[in-house]
Amino acid sequence: MLDGVSISKLNNQISMLQVEHVDVRLEEIQTEALAFRNKTLENMTFSYDVGGAVRVLNNNNQAFCSFNNMSEIGNVLKVAKEITAKLDSRNNINIPKNVDVYCEQDKKKNAKDFFKIKDVLEKYYKELMMNPVVKNGFVLYVNSYTKKTFINSIGSKIIQNFQDGGVHLNITNNNNENFDISIKDPKIYLNINRLKEQGRILLERASRKVVDSVQPDNYTVLLDPIIAGVFIHETFGHICEADNLLANMRLQKFFKINDKILDNQLTIIDDPTIPGFRGSYRYDDEGCRSQRTVILDKGILRNYLHSFNTSHIFKHKPTGNARSVYYTYPPIVRMSNFVVESQPNQVEETIKNIKKGIYACGVQSGQTRLNTFSFLPKDMYLIEDGQITTPIKPTYISGDFFETIKSITVHDDFMWNMNGVCHKGLQKSLPIVIGCPSIKLENIFLGGE
Amino acid sequence: MDLEKVVELAKNVNGLEYYYLSKNKLSIEISNKAINNITNVLNEGYAFRLLNDRKMGFSSSNVMGGHNSAYVQALKLSQNGIPINMKFAKNTGQINDREGANEQILNLDINGLLMVGNNVLNSIYKNKNLKIRIEKEIIKRKVINSNLVDCNSEKAIIKIYLTNIQEGNRDDTLHTKHFYGNSLETLSNFIDKFNLQMDMPVKKESITEGIYDVIFSPSALFPIILSFAEYFNSKKVLSKSSKLFNNKMNINLDKKFNLYDDPLLDISPYKEKFDDEGIKTMKNTLIENGEIRSYYSDLLSLAKFNLNNSTGNGIRRRGYKSMPTPNFINLSIGSGDKGKDDYIRGVRQGIYIDRLMITDDLLIKNGILNGNVDLAYKIENGELTRKINKISIKTDIFNFFNDIEFSLEKELLFGCVYIPYTFKPKFKVYCK
């Protein structure tokens, strides 16, 4: 459908507008979804959408308008220009200097027949439902292709293709307890053994009888690489997004570039250039070339993550982290493939030295608000006299990030969590990847009823 | 797409439904007296549900000239699609509902919205460090099916989000209030409430963990009642996964507890005469004097259990792209007979919880509710004295609604939840 949009005609409309800068983002999105619940196929949907958004920079102001009728682009550009005249001069961006031309091959062309995917997953769902542990089960499959076309008034033209989705399994056991797992791989149906292996892990968790609760006390908590990565992403990662820093003057005072902000060797990197990852892209949604950004280098703050807008305000170079989940949203500063580097500490040694502690694995849910965090792991175990022993009922791990980060130990068992999604404001479920080793936290109060 | 075309396309199948949704949102953000952002977003699209030999196909698109290819996709999916013995809505006939399309709101352009925004800012007398986002949203909706149902509605909603901008102190309170309406008549009440909030105590104090008389504001009750309402979802009720409808659970709810879904609630800008499946809506009593009376349903979830009397709660939560699922339209709790201030005056040592953060996690599904208290005040001898920090709550959601009282006054939250202040005596509060 986007092929019907004449790029040269659009370029003419842009040059006729006579403004400082324009960028246009066009998206074509095809999504297939399947859901099995209550022993039947509950949902089978197909959607095809096209739409776009323009950003017009004029009078040092920037306006954003979106549309889904391609013939309306000309009018939408005019409306955006009118809006810039009404804004107060404080909304400028760094205008890109390089003309980039890049065109990727369409991923949708290799798509497999939807009915065949349905048959594979239906067979697996029936198998899952036969398991005596399962009282009820839910299997959701989503496969989404997005073709993004970006052009701007200096002549850049960038076409990129993305595929995302995967399977979400949720089961209720006979005690009415829920367990779930996500495998963010839209081609999982091609590797049914991998799906079955993940299902087996889920069934194992659902069949385990966990009766013990943690006794209220302060504990040493060892986070496995999954929850450790989410912990650092949600707390430190989001603070280093420049738009979040802009909203908090006090944090800006703590987070000065080239200051040693942590008394440890923590190193954190954001890298969308890693090939083939869910958080990877060659250009961000402002047409800025992606790059590896060292955020924290052995405790020294080296960079914030930036869009063109925030880099202008902070007078830094843009980092290519402006991403948008859908054409109706403007690009905002987001992480991509987020990496917490390993340190030479063996996790086995750490466990041996914990007299009384907790081992937390996976994440059920979590929330952060400024400096406070609260996470609920999927599984929790006691560590007693240097050994992981009894499984206990998961409880919230909460605390003050700035207090907790002072005494962390980072290990050498680095692992990628390929199933990440990130929510920010109204823009939910952005594909990300987090790589992190296990992390030990000290003095965390757990328990209560 | 009109009724005639739908009937024509339905000739060779067992039933066809066309759904159209358009949302046009004009949004302005002003902070520190400067216009920060103006966005204009149009999002429209449509979906077909097609019944063919006891199977359903669903397809959606936003390509306005692409109805035929979306229809063909739905037809294709129906050949190997969702097995269901369902009939689309009938007897609804024709509805043209423009009650919610107030000309005053419809006609607001950028200048008009700016004027409203600036008037609100000028009416807040205390903190001038404010951010306001003001939105006009025009929602057009259509449900047409081969049973000659032809429903159309148009609404114009104004939304205002007002926040005192954080100075940067990590412990500073961020006051946010929102207003949803389809007229500007009640805007002054909203301003008064925000002004009152700015007068609340700012000095902080820690408290000891223990049992307190607790008053929950409507905002604090909001996430609790949203979680609770899910137990009335017909999908959960009929598949026996709702604990509330499980006779073995022996759940006792307070006799003073009355809960309704009232799609025709006058105060709500989301007042609906028909749902997203073209069923006429009606007020549905979910709990009456502490007794569970009913649940809310859609055609699809009922059909899975060979039932067909939908309560008119088939809602496409994620817009035209999603199939209808059971959802409340306007949730409402019956008022009590005592004012909020009377409750506060009657508490010697207690806590007033104004804001609560709850995650929709697996524990809620199991009936256990964990909440971080975001904003709370100490009540001493009938007065709010100090702000309290670092407290949390943990409760069984069903026990929460036993031994509870509700205030006379209610607040409308996000335009669709109309609830009172809640008095919960002897309630455990935890310290973090």
PDB file of C-alpha atoms in Angstrom, chain A residues 211-322:
ATOM      1  CA  VAL A 211       4.200 -23.827  51.069  1.00  0.00           C
ATOM      2  CA  ASP A 212       6.937 -21.910  52.850  1.00  0.00           C
ATOM      3  CA  SER A 213       6.962 -18.131  53.051  1.00  0.00           C
ATOM      4  CA  VAL A 214       9.923 -15.956  53.789  1.00  0.00           C
ATOM      5  CA  GLN A 215      10.341 -14.960  57.435  1.00  0.00           C
ATOM      6  CA  PRO A 216      10.306 -11.154  57.775  1.00  0.00           C
ATOM      7  CA  ASP A 217      13.911  -9.986  57.993  1.00  0.00           C
ATOM      8  CA  ASN A 218      16.751  -8.294  56.123  1.00  0.00           C
ATOM      9  CA  TYR A 219      18.297 -10.603  53.538  1.00  0.00           C
ATOM     10  CA  THR A 220      21.096 -10.838  51.052  1.00  0.00           C
ATOM     11  CA  VAL A 221      19.246 -11.338  47.763  1.00  0.00           C
ATOM     12  CA  LEU A 222      20.856 -12.949  44.747  1.00  0.00           C
ATOM     13  CA  LEU A 223      19.025 -11.989  41.547  1.00  0.00           C
ATOM     14  CA  ASP A 224      19.356 -14.360  38.595  1.00  0.00           C
ATOM     15  CA  PRO A 225      20.394 -12.716  35.267  1.00  0.00           C
ATOM     16  CA  ILE A 226      16.754 -12.239  34.163  1.00  0.00           C
ATOM     17  CA  ILE A 227      15.481 -10.298  37.176  1.00  0.00           C
ATOM     18  CA  ALA A 228      18.852  -8.577  37.616  1.00  0.00           C
ATOM     19  CA  GLY A 229      18.659  -7.247  34.056  1.00  0.00           C
ATOM     20  CA  VAL A 230      15.092  -6.029  34.500  1.00  0.00           C
ATOM     21  CA  PHE A 231      16.085  -4.423  37.809  1.00  0.00           C
ATOM     22  CA  ILE A 232      18.938  -2.408  36.254  1.00  0.00           C
ATOM     23  CA  HIS A 233      16.895  -1.580  33.123  1.00  0.00           C
ATOM     24  CA  GLU A 234      13.889  -0.313  35.097  1.00  0.00           C
ATOM     25  CA  THR A 235      15.859   1.653  37.669  1.00  0.00           C
ATOM     26  CA  PHE A 236      19.136   2.915  36.242  1.00  0.00           C
ATOM     27  CA  GLY A 237      18.309   2.504  32.541  1.00  0.00           C
ATOM     28  CA  HIS A 238      15.199   4.665  32.573  1.00  0.00           C
ATOM     29  CA  ILE A 239      16.890   7.374  34.628  1.00  0.00           C
ATOM     30  CA  CYS A 240      19.563   7.645  31.898  1.00  0.00           C
ATOM     31  CA  GLU A 241      16.971   8.364  29.230  1.00  0.00           C
ATOM     32  CA  ALA A 242      17.496  12.080  28.742  1.00  0.00           C
ATOM     33  CA  ASP A 243      13.781  12.950  28.593  1.00  0.00           C
ATOM     34  CA  ASN A 244      13.298  11.403  32.039  1.00  0.00           C
ATOM     35  CA  LEU A 245      16.259  13.380  33.376  1.00  0.00           C
ATOM     36  CA  LEU A 246      14.821  16.554  31.907  1.00  0.00           C
ATOM     37  CA  ALA A 247      11.717  16.063  34.011  1.00  0.00           C
ATOM     38  CA  ASN A 248      13.755  15.860  37.197  1.00  0.00           C
ATOM     39  CA  MET A 249      16.172  18.673  38.029  1.00  0.00           C
ATOM     40  CA  ARG A 250      17.436  16.973  41.172  1.00  0.00           C
ATOM     41  CA  LEU A 251      18.447  13.828  39.330  1.00  0.00           C
ATOM     42  CA  GLN A 252      20.343  15.957  36.824  1.00  0.00           C
ATOM     43  CA  LYS A 253      22.496  17.186  39.704  1.00  0.00           C
ATOM     44  CA  PHE A 254      23.372  13.578  40.673  1.00  0.00           C
ATOM     45  CA  PHE A 255      23.759  12.371  37.114  1.00  0.00           C
ATOM     46  CA  LYS A 256      26.504  14.560  35.660  1.00  0.00           C
ATOM     47  CA  ILE A 257      28.420  13.305  32.648  1.00  0.00           C
ATOM     48  CA  ASN A 258      31.960  12.088  33.514  1.00  0.00           C
ATOM     49  CA  ASP A 259      31.214  12.025  37.256  1.00  0.00           C
ATOM     50  CA  LYS A 260      31.954   8.872  39.187  1.00  0.00           C
ATOM     51  CA  ILE A 261      28.370   8.345  40.319  1.00  0.00           C
ATOM     52  CA  LEU A 262      28.721   4.817  41.708  1.00  0.00           C
ATOM     53  CA  ASP A 263      31.470   3.501  43.960  1.00  0.00           C
ATOM     54  CA  ASN A 264      31.669   0.258  42.053  1.00  0.00           C
ATOM     55  CA  GLN A 265      32.729  -1.074  38.656  1.00  0.00           C
ATOM     56  CA  LEU A 266      29.264  -1.234  37.096  1.00  0.00           C
ATOM     57  CA  THR A 267      29.376  -0.862  33.296  1.00  0.00           C
ATOM     58  CA  ILE A 268      26.184  -0.414  31.278  1.00  0.00           C
ATOM     59  CA  ILE A 269      25.820  -0.162  27.512  1.00  0.00           C
ATOM     60  CA  ASP A 270      22.951   0.290  25.102  1.00  0.00           C
ATOM     61  CA  ASP A 271      23.629  -1.242  21.700  1.00  0.00           C
ATOM     62  CA  PRO A 272      21.022  -1.368  18.900  1.00  0.00           C
ATOM     63  CA  THR A 273      23.736  -2.323  16.373  1.00  0.00           C
ATOM     64  CA  ILE A 274      23.958  -5.983  17.473  1.00  0.00           C
ATOM     65  CA  PRO A 275      22.738  -7.877  14.401  1.00  0.00           C
ATOM     66  CA  GLY A 276      19.439  -9.760  14.517  1.00  0.00           C
ATOM     67  CA  PHE A 277      18.294  -8.907  18.050  1.00  0.00           C
ATOM     68  CA  ARG A 278      14.756  -7.743  18.825  1.00  0.00           C
ATOM     69  CA  GLY A 279      16.052  -4.418  20.076  1.00  0.00           C
ATOM     70  CA  SER A 280      18.237  -3.864  17.002  1.00  0.00           C
ATOM     71  CA  TYR A 281      17.806  -1.310  14.244  1.00  0.00           C
ATOM     72  CA  ARG A 282      20.091   0.450  11.804  1.00  0.00           C
ATOM     73  CA  TYR A 283      18.301   3.795  12.052  1.00  0.00           C
ATOM     74  CA  ASP A 284      16.010   5.005  14.807  1.00  0.00           C
ATOM     75  CA  ASP A 285      12.573   6.552  14.157  1.00  0.00           C
ATOM     76  CA  GLU A 286      14.106   9.984  13.584  1.00  0.00           C
ATOM     77  CA  GLY A 287      16.404   8.612  10.888  1.00  0.00           C
ATOM     78  CA  CYS A 288      19.421   8.810  13.188  1.00  0.00           C
ATOM     79  CA  ARG A 289      22.044   6.109  12.637  1.00  0.00           C
ATOM     80  CA  SER A 290      22.111   3.728  15.590  1.00  0.00           C
ATOM     81  CA  GLN A 291      25.241   3.369  17.694  1.00  0.00           C
ATOM     82  CA  ARG A 292      26.696   1.566  20.668  1.00  0.00           C
ATOM     83  CA  THR A 293      26.415   3.913  23.641  1.00  0.00           C
ATOM     84  CA  VAL A 294      28.387   3.376  26.827  1.00  0.00           C
ATOM     85  CA  ILE A 295      26.134   4.773  29.529  1.00  0.00           C
ATOM     86  CA  LEU A 296      28.156   3.870  32.601  1.00  0.00           C
ATOM     87  CA  ASP A 297      31.822   2.903  32.493  1.00  0.00           C
ATOM     88  CA  LYS A 298      33.102   1.369  35.733  1.00  0.00           C
ATOM     89  CA  GLY A 299      30.834   3.612  37.781  1.00  0.00           C
ATOM     90  CA  ILE A 300      31.542   6.755  35.709  1.00  0.00           C
ATOM     91  CA  LEU A 301      28.561   8.215  33.865  1.00  0.00           C
ATOM     92  CA  ARG A 302      29.606   8.634  30.223  1.00  0.00           C
ATOM     93  CA  ASN A 303      26.408   9.266  28.260  1.00  0.00           C
ATOM     94  CA  TYR A 304      22.666   9.716  28.484  1.00  0.00           C
ATOM     95  CA  LEU A 305      20.468   8.162  25.838  1.00  0.00           C
ATOM     96  CA  HIS A 306      19.164  10.797  23.448  1.00  0.00           C
ATOM     97  CA  SER A 307      16.716  11.743  20.749  1.00  0.00           C
ATOM     98  CA  PHE A 308      17.362  14.739  18.459  1.00  0.00           C
ATOM     99  CA  ASN A 309      15.190  16.785  20.803  1.00  0.00           C
ATOM    100  CA  THR A 310      16.949  15.937  24.079  1.00  0.00           C
ATOM    101  CA  SER A 311      20.417  16.093  22.512  1.00  0.00           C
ATOM    102  CA  HIS A 312      19.625  19.655  21.454  1.00  0.00           C
ATOM    103  CA  ILE A 313      18.577  20.609  24.978  1.00  0.00           C
ATOM    104  CA  PHE A 314      21.609  19.014  26.647  1.00  0.00           C
ATOM    105  CA  LYS A 315      23.958  20.083  23.821  1.00  0.00           C
ATOM    106  CA  HIS A 316      25.118  16.473  23.432  1.00  0.00           C
ATOM    107  CA  LYS A 317      25.407  14.349  20.321  1.00  0.00           C
ATOM    108  CA  PRO A 318      22.273  12.322  19.475  1.00  0.00           C
ATOM    109  CA  THR A 319      22.647   8.625  20.275  1.00  0.00           C
ATOM    110  CA  GLY A 320      19.992   7.198  17.932  1.00  0.00           C
ATOM    111  CA  ASN A 321      17.617   6.099  20.693  1.00  0.00           C
ATOM    112  CA  ALA A 322      14.396   7.763  19.503  1.00  0.00           C
TER     113      ALA A 322
END
